[in-house]
Short mmCIF file of C-alpha atoms in Angstrom, two decimals:
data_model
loop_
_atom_site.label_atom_id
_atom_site.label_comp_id
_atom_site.label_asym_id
_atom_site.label_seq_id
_atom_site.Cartn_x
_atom_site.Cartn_y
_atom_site.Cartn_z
CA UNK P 1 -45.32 -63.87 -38.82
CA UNK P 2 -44.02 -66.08 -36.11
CA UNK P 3 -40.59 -66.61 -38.06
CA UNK P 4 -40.55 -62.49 -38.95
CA UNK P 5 -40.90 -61.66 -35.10
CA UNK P 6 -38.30 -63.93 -34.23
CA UNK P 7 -35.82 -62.75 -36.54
CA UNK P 8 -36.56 -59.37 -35.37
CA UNK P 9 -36.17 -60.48 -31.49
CA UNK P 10 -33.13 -61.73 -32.80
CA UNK P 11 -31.71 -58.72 -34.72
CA UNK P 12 -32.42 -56.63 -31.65
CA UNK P 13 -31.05 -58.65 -29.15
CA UNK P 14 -27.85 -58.90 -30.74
CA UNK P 15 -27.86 -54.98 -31.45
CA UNK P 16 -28.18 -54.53 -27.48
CA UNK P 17 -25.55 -56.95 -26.92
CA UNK P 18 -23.40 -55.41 -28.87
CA UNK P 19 -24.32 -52.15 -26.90
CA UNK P 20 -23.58 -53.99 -23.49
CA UNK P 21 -20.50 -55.37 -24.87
CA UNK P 22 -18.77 -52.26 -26.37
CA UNK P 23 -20.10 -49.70 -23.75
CA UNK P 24 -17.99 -51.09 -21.22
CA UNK P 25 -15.13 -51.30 -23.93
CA UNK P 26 -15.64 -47.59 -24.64
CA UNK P 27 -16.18 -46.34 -20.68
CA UNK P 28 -12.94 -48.52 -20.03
CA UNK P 29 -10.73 -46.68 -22.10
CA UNK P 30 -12.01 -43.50 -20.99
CA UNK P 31 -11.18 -44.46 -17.43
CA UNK P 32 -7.97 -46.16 -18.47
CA UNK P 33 -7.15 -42.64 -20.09
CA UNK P 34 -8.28 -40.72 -17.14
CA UNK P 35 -6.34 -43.06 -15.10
CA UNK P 36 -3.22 -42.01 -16.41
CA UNK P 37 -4.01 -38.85 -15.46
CA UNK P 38 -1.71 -38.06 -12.01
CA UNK P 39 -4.58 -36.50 -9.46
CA UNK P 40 -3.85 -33.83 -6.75
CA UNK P 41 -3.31 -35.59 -3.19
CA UNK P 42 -5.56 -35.47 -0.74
CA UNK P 43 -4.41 -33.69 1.38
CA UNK P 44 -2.42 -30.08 0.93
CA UNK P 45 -1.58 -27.36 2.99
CA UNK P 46 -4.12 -24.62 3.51
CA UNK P 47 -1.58 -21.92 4.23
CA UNK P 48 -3.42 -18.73 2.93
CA UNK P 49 -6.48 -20.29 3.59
CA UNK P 50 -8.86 -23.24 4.26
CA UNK P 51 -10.03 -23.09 0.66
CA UNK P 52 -6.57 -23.15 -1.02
CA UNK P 53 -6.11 -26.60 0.86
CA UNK P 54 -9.38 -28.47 -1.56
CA UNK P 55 -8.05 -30.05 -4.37
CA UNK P 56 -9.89 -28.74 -7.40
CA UNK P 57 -10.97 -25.24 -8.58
CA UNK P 58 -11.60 -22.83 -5.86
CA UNK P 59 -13.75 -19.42 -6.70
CA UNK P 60 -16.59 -17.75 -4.87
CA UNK P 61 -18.30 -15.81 -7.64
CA UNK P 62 -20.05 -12.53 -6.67
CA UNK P 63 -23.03 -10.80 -8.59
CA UNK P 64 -21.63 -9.68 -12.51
CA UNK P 65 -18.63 -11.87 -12.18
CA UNK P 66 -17.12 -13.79 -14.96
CA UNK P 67 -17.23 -17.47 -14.98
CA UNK P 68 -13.66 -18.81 -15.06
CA UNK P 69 -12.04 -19.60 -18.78
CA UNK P 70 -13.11 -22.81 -20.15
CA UNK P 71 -10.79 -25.63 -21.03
CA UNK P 72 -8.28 -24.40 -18.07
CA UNK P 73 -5.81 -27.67 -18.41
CA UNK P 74 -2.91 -26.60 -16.01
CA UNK P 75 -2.25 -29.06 -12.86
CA UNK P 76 -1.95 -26.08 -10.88
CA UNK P 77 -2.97 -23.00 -11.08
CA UNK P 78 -3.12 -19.37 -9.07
CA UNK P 79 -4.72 -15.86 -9.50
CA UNK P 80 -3.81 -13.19 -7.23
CA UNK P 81 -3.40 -9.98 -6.43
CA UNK P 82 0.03 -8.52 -6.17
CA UNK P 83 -1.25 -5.61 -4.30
CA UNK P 84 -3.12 -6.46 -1.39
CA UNK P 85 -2.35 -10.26 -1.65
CA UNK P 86 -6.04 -11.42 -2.42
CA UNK P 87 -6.29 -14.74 -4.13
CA UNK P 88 -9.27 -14.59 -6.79
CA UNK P 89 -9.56 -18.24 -7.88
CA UNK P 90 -7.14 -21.17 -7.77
CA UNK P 91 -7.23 -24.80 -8.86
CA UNK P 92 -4.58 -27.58 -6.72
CA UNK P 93 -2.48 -24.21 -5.80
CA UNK P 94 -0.98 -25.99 -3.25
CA UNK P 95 -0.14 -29.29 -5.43
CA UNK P 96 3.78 -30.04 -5.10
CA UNK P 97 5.16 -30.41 -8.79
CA UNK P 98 8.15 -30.11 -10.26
CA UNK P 99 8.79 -26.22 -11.01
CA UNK P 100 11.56 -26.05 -14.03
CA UNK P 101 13.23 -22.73 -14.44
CA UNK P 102 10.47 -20.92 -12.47
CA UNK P 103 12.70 -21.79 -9.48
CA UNK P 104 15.17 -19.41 -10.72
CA UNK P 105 12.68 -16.46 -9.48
CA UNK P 106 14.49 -17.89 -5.82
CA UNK P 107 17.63 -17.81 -7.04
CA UNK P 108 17.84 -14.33 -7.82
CA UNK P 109 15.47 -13.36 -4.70
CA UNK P 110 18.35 -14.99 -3.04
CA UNK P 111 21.61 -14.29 -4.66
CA UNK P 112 20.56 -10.60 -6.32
CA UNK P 113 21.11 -8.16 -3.64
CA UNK P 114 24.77 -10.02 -2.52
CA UNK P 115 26.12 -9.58 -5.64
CA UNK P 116 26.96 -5.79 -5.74
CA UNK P 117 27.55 -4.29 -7.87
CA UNK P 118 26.18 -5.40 -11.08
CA UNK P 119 29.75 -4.11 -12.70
CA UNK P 120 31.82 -6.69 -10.87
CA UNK P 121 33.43 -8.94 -13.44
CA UNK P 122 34.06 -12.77 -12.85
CA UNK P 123 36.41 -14.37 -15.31
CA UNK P 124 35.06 -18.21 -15.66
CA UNK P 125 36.76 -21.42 -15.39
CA UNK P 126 36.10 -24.36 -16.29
CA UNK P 127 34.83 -26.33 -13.00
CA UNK P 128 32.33 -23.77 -13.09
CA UNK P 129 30.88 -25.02 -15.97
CA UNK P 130 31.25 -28.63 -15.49
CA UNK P 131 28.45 -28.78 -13.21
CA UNK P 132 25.56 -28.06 -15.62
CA UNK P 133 23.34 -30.53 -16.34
CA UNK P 134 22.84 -32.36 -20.01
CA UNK P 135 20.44 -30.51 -22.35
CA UNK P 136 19.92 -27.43 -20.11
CA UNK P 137 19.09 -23.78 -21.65
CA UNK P 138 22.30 -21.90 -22.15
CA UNK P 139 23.37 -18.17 -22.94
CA UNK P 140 26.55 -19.62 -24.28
CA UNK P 141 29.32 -18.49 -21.38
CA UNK P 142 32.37 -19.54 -22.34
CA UNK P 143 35.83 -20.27 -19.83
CA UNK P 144 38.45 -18.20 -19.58
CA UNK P 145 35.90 -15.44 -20.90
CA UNK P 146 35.04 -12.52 -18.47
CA UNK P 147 31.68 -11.95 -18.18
CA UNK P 148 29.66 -8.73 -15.51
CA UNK P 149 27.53 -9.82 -13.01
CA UNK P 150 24.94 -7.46 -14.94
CA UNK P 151 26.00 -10.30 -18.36
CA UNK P 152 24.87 -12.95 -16.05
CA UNK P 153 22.20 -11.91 -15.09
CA UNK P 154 20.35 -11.24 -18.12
CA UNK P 155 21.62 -14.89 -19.22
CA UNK P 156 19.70 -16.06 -15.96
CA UNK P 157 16.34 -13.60 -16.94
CA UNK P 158 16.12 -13.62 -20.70
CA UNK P 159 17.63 -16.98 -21.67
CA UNK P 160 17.16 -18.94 -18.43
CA UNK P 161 20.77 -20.01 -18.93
CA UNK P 162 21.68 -22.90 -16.51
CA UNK P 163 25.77 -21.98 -17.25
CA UNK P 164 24.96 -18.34 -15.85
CA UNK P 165 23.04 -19.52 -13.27
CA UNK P 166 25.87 -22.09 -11.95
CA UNK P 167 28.49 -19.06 -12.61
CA UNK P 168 26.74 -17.04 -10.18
CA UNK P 169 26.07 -19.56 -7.54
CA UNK P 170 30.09 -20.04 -8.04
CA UNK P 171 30.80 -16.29 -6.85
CA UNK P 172 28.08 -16.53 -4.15
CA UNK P 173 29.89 -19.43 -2.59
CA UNK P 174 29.24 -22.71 -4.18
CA UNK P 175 26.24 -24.42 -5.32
CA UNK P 176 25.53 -26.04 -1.56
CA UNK P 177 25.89 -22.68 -0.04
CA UNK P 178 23.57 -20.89 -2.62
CA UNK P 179 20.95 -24.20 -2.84
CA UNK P 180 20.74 -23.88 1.15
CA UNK P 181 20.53 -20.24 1.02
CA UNK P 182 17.32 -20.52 -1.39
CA UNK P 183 15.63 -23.24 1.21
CA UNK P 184 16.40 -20.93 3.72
CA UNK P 185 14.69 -17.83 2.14
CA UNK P 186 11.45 -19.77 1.01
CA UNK P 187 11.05 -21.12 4.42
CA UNK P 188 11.28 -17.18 5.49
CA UNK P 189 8.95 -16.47 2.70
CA UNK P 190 6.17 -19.44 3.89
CA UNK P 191 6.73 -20.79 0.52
CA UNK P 192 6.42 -24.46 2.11
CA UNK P 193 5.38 -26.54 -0.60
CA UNK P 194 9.31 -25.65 -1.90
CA UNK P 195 12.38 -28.00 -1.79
CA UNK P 196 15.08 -26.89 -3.71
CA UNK P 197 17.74 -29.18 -4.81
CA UNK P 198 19.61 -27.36 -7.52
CA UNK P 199 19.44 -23.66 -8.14
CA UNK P 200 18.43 -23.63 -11.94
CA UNK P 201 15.32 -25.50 -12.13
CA UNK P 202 17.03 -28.51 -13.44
CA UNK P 203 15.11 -31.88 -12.62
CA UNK P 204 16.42 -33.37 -9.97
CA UNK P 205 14.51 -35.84 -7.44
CA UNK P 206 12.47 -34.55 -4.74
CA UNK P 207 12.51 -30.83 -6.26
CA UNK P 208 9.23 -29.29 -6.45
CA UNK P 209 7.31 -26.26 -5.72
CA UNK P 210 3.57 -25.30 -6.16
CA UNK P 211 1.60 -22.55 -7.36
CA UNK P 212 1.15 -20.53 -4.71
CA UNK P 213 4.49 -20.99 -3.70
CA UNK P 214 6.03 -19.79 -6.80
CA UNK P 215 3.69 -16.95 -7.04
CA UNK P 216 4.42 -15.83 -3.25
CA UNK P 217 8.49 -16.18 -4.36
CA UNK P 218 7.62 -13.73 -7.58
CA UNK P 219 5.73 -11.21 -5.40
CA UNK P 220 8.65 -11.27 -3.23
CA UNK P 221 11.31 -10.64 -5.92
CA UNK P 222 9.27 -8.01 -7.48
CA UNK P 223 9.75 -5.57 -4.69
CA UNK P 224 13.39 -5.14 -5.60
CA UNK P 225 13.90 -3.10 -8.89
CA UNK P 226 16.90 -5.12 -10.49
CA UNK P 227 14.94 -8.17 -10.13
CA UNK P 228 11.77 -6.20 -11.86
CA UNK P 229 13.79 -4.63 -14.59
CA UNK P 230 15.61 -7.72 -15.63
CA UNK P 231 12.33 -9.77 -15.87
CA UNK P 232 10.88 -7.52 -17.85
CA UNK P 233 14.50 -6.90 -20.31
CA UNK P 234 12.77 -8.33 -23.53
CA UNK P 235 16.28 -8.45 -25.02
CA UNK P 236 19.81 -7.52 -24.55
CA UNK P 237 23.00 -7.68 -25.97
CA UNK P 238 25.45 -10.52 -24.91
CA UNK P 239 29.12 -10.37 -24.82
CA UNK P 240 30.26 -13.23 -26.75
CA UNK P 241 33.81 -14.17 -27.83
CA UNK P 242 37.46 -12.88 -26.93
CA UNK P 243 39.94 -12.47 -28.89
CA UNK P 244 43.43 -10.83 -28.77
CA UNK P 245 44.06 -7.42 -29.78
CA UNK P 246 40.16 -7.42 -30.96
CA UNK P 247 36.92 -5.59 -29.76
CA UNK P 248 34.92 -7.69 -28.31
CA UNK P 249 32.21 -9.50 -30.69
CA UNK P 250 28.39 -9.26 -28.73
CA UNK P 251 24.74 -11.16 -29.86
CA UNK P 252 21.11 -10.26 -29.12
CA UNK P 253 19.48 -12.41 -26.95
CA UNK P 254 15.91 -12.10 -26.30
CA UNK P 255 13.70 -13.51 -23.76
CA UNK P 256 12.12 -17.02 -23.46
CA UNK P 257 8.57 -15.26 -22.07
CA UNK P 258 6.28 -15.27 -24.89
CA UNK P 259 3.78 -13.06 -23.67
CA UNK P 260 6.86 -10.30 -23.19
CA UNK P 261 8.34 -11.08 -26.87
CA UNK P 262 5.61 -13.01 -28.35
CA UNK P 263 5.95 -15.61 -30.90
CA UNK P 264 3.94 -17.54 -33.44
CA UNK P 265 -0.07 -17.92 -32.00
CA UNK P 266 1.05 -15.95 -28.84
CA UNK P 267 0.55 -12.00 -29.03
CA UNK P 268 2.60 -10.08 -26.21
CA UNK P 269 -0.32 -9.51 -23.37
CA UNK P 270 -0.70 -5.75 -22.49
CA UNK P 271 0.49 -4.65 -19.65
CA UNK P 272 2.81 -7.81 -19.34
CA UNK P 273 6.46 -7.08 -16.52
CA UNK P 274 7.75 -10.46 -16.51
CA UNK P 275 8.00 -12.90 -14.29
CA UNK P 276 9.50 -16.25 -15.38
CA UNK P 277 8.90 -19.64 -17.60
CA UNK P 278 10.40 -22.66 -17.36
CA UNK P 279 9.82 -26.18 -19.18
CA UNK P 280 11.52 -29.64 -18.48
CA UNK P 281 10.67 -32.98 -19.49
CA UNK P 282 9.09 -34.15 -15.79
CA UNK P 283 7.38 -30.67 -15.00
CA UNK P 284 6.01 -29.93 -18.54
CA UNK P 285 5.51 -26.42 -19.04
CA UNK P 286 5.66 -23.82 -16.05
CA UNK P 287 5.01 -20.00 -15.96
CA UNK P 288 4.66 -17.31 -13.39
CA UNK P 289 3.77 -13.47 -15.03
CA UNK P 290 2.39 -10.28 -13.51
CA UNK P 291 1.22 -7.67 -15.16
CA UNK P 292 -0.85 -4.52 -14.79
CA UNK P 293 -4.02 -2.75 -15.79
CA UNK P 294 -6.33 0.19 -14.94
CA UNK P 295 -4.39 0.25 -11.97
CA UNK P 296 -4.93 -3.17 -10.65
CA UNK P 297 -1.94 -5.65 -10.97
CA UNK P 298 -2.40 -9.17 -10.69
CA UNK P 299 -0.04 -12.52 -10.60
CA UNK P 300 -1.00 -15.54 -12.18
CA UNK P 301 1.23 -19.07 -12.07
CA UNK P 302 0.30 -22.04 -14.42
CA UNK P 303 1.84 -25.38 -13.69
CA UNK P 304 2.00 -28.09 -16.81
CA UNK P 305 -1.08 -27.61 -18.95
CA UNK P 306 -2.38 -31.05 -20.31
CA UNK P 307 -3.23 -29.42 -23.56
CA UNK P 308 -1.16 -30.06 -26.84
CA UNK P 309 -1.52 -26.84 -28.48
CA UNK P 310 1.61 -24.89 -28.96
CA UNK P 311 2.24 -21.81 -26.02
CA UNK P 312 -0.51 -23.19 -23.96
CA UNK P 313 0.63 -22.43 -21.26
CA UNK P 314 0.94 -18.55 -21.89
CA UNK P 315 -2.39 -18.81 -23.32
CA UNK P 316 -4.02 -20.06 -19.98
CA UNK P 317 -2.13 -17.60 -18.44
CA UNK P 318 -2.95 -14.84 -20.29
CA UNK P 319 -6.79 -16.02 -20.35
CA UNK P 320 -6.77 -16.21 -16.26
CA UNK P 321 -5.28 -12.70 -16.32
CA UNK P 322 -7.86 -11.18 -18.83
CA UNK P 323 -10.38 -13.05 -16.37
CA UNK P 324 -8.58 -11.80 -13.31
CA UNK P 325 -9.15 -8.42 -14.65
CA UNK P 326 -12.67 -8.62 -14.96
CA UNK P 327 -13.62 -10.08 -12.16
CA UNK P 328 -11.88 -8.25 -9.28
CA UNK P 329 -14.24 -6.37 -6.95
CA UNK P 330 -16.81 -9.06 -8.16
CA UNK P 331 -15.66 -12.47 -5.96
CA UNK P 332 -14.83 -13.54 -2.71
CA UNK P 333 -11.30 -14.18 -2.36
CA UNK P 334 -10.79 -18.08 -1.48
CA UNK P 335 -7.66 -17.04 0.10
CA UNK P 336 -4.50 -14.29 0.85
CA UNK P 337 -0.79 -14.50 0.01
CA UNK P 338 0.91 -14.89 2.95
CA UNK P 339 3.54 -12.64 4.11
CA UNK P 340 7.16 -13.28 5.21
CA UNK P 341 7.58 -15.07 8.49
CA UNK P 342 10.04 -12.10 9.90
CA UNK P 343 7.16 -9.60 8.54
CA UNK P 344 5.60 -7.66 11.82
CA UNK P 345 1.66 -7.26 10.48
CA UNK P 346 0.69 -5.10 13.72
CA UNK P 347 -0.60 -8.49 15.59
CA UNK P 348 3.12 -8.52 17.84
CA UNK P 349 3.33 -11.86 16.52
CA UNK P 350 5.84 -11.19 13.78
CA UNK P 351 3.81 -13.99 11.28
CA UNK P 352 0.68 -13.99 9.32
CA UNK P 353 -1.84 -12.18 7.65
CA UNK P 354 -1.46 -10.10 4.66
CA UNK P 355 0.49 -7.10 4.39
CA UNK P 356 3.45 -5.58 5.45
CA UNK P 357 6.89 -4.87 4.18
CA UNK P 358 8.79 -7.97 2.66
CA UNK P 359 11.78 -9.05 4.24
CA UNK P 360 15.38 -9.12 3.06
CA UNK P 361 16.39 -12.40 1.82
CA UNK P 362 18.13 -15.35 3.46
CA UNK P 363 21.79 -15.86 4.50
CA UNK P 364 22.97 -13.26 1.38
CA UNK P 365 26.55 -14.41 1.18
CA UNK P 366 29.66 -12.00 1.38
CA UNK P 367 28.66 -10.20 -1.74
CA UNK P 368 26.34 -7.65 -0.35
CA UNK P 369 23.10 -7.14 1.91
CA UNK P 370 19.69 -7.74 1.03
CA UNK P 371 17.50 -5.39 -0.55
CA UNK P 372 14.04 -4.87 0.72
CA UNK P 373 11.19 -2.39 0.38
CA UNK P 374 9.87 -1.10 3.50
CA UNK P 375 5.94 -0.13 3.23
CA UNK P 376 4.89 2.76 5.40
CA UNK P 377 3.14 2.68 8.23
CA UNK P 378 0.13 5.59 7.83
CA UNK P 379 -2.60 6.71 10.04
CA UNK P 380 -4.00 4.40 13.02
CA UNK P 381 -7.57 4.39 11.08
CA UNK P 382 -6.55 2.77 7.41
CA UNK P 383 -7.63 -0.43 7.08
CA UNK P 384 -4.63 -0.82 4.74
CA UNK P 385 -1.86 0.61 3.01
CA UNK P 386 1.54 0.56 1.65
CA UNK P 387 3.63 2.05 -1.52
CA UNK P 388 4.35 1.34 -4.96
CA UNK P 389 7.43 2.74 -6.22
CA UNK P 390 7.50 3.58 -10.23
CA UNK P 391 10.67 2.12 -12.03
CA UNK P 392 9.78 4.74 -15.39
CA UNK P 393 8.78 8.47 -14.64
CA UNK P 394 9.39 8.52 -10.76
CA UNK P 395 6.19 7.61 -9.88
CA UNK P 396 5.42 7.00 -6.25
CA UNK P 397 2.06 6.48 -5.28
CA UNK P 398 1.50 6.44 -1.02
CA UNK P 399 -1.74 4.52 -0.08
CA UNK P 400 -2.01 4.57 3.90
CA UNK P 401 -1.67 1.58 6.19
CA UNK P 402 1.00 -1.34 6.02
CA UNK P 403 0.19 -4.06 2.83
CA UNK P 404 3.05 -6.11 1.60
CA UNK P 405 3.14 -4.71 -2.07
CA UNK P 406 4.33 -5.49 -5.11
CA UNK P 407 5.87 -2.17 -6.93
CA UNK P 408 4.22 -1.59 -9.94
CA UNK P 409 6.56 -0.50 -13.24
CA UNK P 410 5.18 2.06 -15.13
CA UNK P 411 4.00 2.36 -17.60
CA UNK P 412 3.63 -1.75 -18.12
CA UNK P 413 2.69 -1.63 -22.20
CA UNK P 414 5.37 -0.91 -25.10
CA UNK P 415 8.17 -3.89 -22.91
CA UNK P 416 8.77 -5.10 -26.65
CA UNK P 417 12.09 -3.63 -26.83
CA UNK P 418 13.09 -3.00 -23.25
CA UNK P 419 16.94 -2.11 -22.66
CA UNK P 420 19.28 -3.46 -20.22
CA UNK P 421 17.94 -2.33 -16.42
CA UNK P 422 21.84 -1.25 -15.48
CA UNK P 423 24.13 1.30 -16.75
CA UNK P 424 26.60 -0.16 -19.17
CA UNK P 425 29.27 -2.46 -17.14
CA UNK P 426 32.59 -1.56 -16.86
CA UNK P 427 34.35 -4.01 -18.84
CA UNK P 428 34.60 -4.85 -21.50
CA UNK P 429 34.54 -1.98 -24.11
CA UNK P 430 31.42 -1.86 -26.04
CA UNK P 431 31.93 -3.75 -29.21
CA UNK P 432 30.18 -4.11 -32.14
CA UNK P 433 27.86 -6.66 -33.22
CA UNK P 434 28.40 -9.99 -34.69
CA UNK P 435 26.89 -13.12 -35.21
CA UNK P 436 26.95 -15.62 -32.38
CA UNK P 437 26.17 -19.51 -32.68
CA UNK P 438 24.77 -19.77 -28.73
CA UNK P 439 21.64 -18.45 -30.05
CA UNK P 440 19.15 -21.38 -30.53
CA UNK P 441 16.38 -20.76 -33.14
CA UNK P 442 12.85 -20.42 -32.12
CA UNK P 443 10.92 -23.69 -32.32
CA UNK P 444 7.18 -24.79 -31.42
CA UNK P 445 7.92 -24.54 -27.67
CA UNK P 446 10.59 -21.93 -26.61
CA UNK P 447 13.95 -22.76 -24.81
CA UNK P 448 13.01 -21.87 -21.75
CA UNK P 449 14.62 -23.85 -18.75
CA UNK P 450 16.41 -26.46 -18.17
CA UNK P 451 15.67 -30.07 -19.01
CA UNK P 452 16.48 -33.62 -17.67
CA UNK P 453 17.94 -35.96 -19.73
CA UNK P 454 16.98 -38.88 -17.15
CA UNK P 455 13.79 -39.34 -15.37
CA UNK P 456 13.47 -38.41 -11.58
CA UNK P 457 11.24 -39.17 -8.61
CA UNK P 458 9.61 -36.32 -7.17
CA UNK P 459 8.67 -36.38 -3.64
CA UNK P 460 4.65 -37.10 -4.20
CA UNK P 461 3.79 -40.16 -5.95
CA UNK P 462 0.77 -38.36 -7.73
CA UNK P 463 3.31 -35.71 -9.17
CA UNK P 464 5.93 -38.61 -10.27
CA UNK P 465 3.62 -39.80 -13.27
CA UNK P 466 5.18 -38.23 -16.35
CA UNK P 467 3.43 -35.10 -17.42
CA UNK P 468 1.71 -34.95 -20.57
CA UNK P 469 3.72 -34.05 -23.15
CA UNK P 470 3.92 -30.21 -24.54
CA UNK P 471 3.34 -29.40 -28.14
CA UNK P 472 6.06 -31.26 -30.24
CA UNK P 473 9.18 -29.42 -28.81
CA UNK P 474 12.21 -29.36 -31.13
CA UNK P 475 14.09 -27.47 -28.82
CA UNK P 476 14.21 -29.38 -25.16
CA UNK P 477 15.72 -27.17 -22.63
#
């Protein structure tokens, strides 16, 4: 018996050992894992709010409210309303990452309303081209091809082309002019988190942006109809090469946004108007989108999801929406959407709180003037009001007050074959279609901004660490 209890003391001493010794083993790796995890900083502005300055999820959850969508993976995140500027829930919204092609929602709030009209033509060279960076997106603009301003656009909205992009900035004045031009107007916007260093998106060191930034720059851009009606074009036709004595051969291009198109896994989300994707190597997958329901339209920005599914980053989206939906009127808002510095709110201070009008952009070049939507200014006793202008049936609904609005396209379903937002351009003749090899083919994770071919420093050390990769891209920019 003796010998029989030994062995036993034996036998279960060793098994705990091995518990003690492999625990540890197992919690390590864990931690290492988690480790190489890059964490919000600890400190970030509060601008909107004391809440929105707490790293981690933010929501005050009322009676009947949703809880928030499990396995949420994004870095950053943002739900808000477009309307009256509420922000429902948001998780590191003011973390400073890199943005990708998301940026380009500045560029055209910038650069848009100078270059009037959308029929000028701009025959390209090739210094305008030599400029864009290795592996970016393209439409496939060509030199000594002549291209609309209404062409390049839709390069810039549907295809997030990097070669249109740099085109444009060309005709605005140069890619200093138009990068200063874009600090300029995010500074007038209180988008603070924002540093712009090139005007496509493409990596470049000390570029970021944040979630709330990028969703106060797509509220901004979507009170000016071109910029609404090309972000919700779901495809187009492209002019594509010249030649002598010929018509003019044209492709289809469609747009990178998967929950406009949709694509393998992802269904187009109802009520879907645009805004913007992006995806590069150092700020994984980016998207800002808006879109509208019962009445109610909301903005949502997701900044590199962690998870390795393909699209997952239109499937958070779309899950915060459906979430957003359900729970407005039922929580506390953490937090507002700031308006424009220049914006007069009624306080005689010219700065803060939500609502009013948005302003007109920054320096606008010698193109043209800035667009801006002015919201009306209603009886002394609303607590708040503005207007929505329709884009489809002439809608235009008059609240009362002064609320910086977004204006709502109606009706938002049905964008799966949207046409061109401008009347055909004057040149060149329409031609018939052909085949065109600038078209890349779809692949696990769409072509949706540009992409670095070297790795770049950003200006926090916690947004530096390399992102976790997305789902197996074939197709990098």
């Amino acid at each position: 018996m003796p010998a029989l209890k030994k062995i036993a003391l034996t036998v279960t001493s060793a098994a705990l050992l091995s518990g003690f010794v492999l625990s540890p083993a197992s919690a390590a790796d864990k931690d290492k894992s988690d480790d190489k995890q890059p964490k919000p900083p600890s400190t970030m502005s509060s601008l909107g709010g004391e809440q929105l300055g707490k790293a981690g999820t933010q929501v005050n959850l009322g009676p009947g409210a949703p809880v928030l969508p499990k396995e949420l993976t994004g870095r950053s995140w943002i739900v808000a309303d477009a309307e009256n500027g509420d922000v429902l829930a948001a998780h590191n919204s003011h973390w400073r990452l890199p943005p990708a092609s998301t940026l380009k929602m500045l560029f055209a709030d910038t650069v848009l309303p100078a270059l009037q009209p959308t029929t000028l033509t701009h025959k390209v060279s090739e210094s305008e081209l030599a400029g864009v960076g290795e592996g970016s997106s393209l439409v496939g603009i060509k030199e000594d091809h002549t291209y609309t301003v209404h062409d390049l656009w839709l390069g810039v909205f549907l295809r997030s082309g990097n070669d249109a992009v740099h085109v444009l900035s060309e005709m605005y004045g140069g890619i200093p002019k138009t990068v200063a031009a874009m600090q300029k107007h995010a500074e007038e916007l209180q988008a603070l988190d924002t540093r712009v260093v090139s005007p496509d998106g493409y990596d470049a060191p000390r570029q970021v942006s944040s979630a709330y930034d990028l969703t106060l720059i797509a509220r901004s851009g979507l009170q000016k109809k071109d910029f609404r009606e090309y972000a919700a074009t779901a495809s187009a036709d492209f002019p594509g090469e010249e030649k002598k004595g010929k018509k003019r051969d044209s492709f289809e291009i469609q747009n990178t946004n998967r929950l406009i198109t949709g694509d393998i896994g992802v269904d187009p989300y109802q009520g879907i108007a645009g805004v913007k994707n992006g995806y590069t190597t150092h700020a994984g997958n980016t998207f800002t989108g808006v879109a509208e329901r019962n009445g109610k339209v909301l903005l949502v920005t997701v900044m590199n999801p962690s998870a390795e599914e393909s699209h997952a980053v239109y499937k958070e989206a779309a899950s915060l929406l459906d979430w957003g939906f359900a729970a407005s009127g039922k929580v506390t808002p953490v937090g507002e959407l700031v308006p424009p510095k220049s914006v007069d709110t009624g306080t005689g201070t010219g700065t803060g709180g939500k609502g009013a009008a948005p302003a007109a952009g920054a320096d606008q070049g010698s193109g043209g003037q800035a667009e801006a939507a002015h919201a009306s200014a209603a009886s002394d006793g609303s607590s708040g009001v503005g207007i929505a202008l329709a884009i489809i049936g002439g809608l235009l609904v008059v609240l009362a007050g002064g609320v910086f609005l977004v204006n709502r396209r109606w009706p938002l379903t049905g964008l799966a074959r949207r046409t061109p937002p401008t009347a055909d351009p004057a040149e060149p003749a329409e031609p018939p279609k052909s085949a065109e090899p600038a078209e890349p083919a779809k692949s696990a994770e769409p072509a949706e901004s540009a992409e670095s071919a070297k790795p770049v420093e950003p200006v926090e050390p916690a947004a530096s660490a390399a992102p976790s990769a997305p789902s197996a891209p074939t197709d990098k920019s």
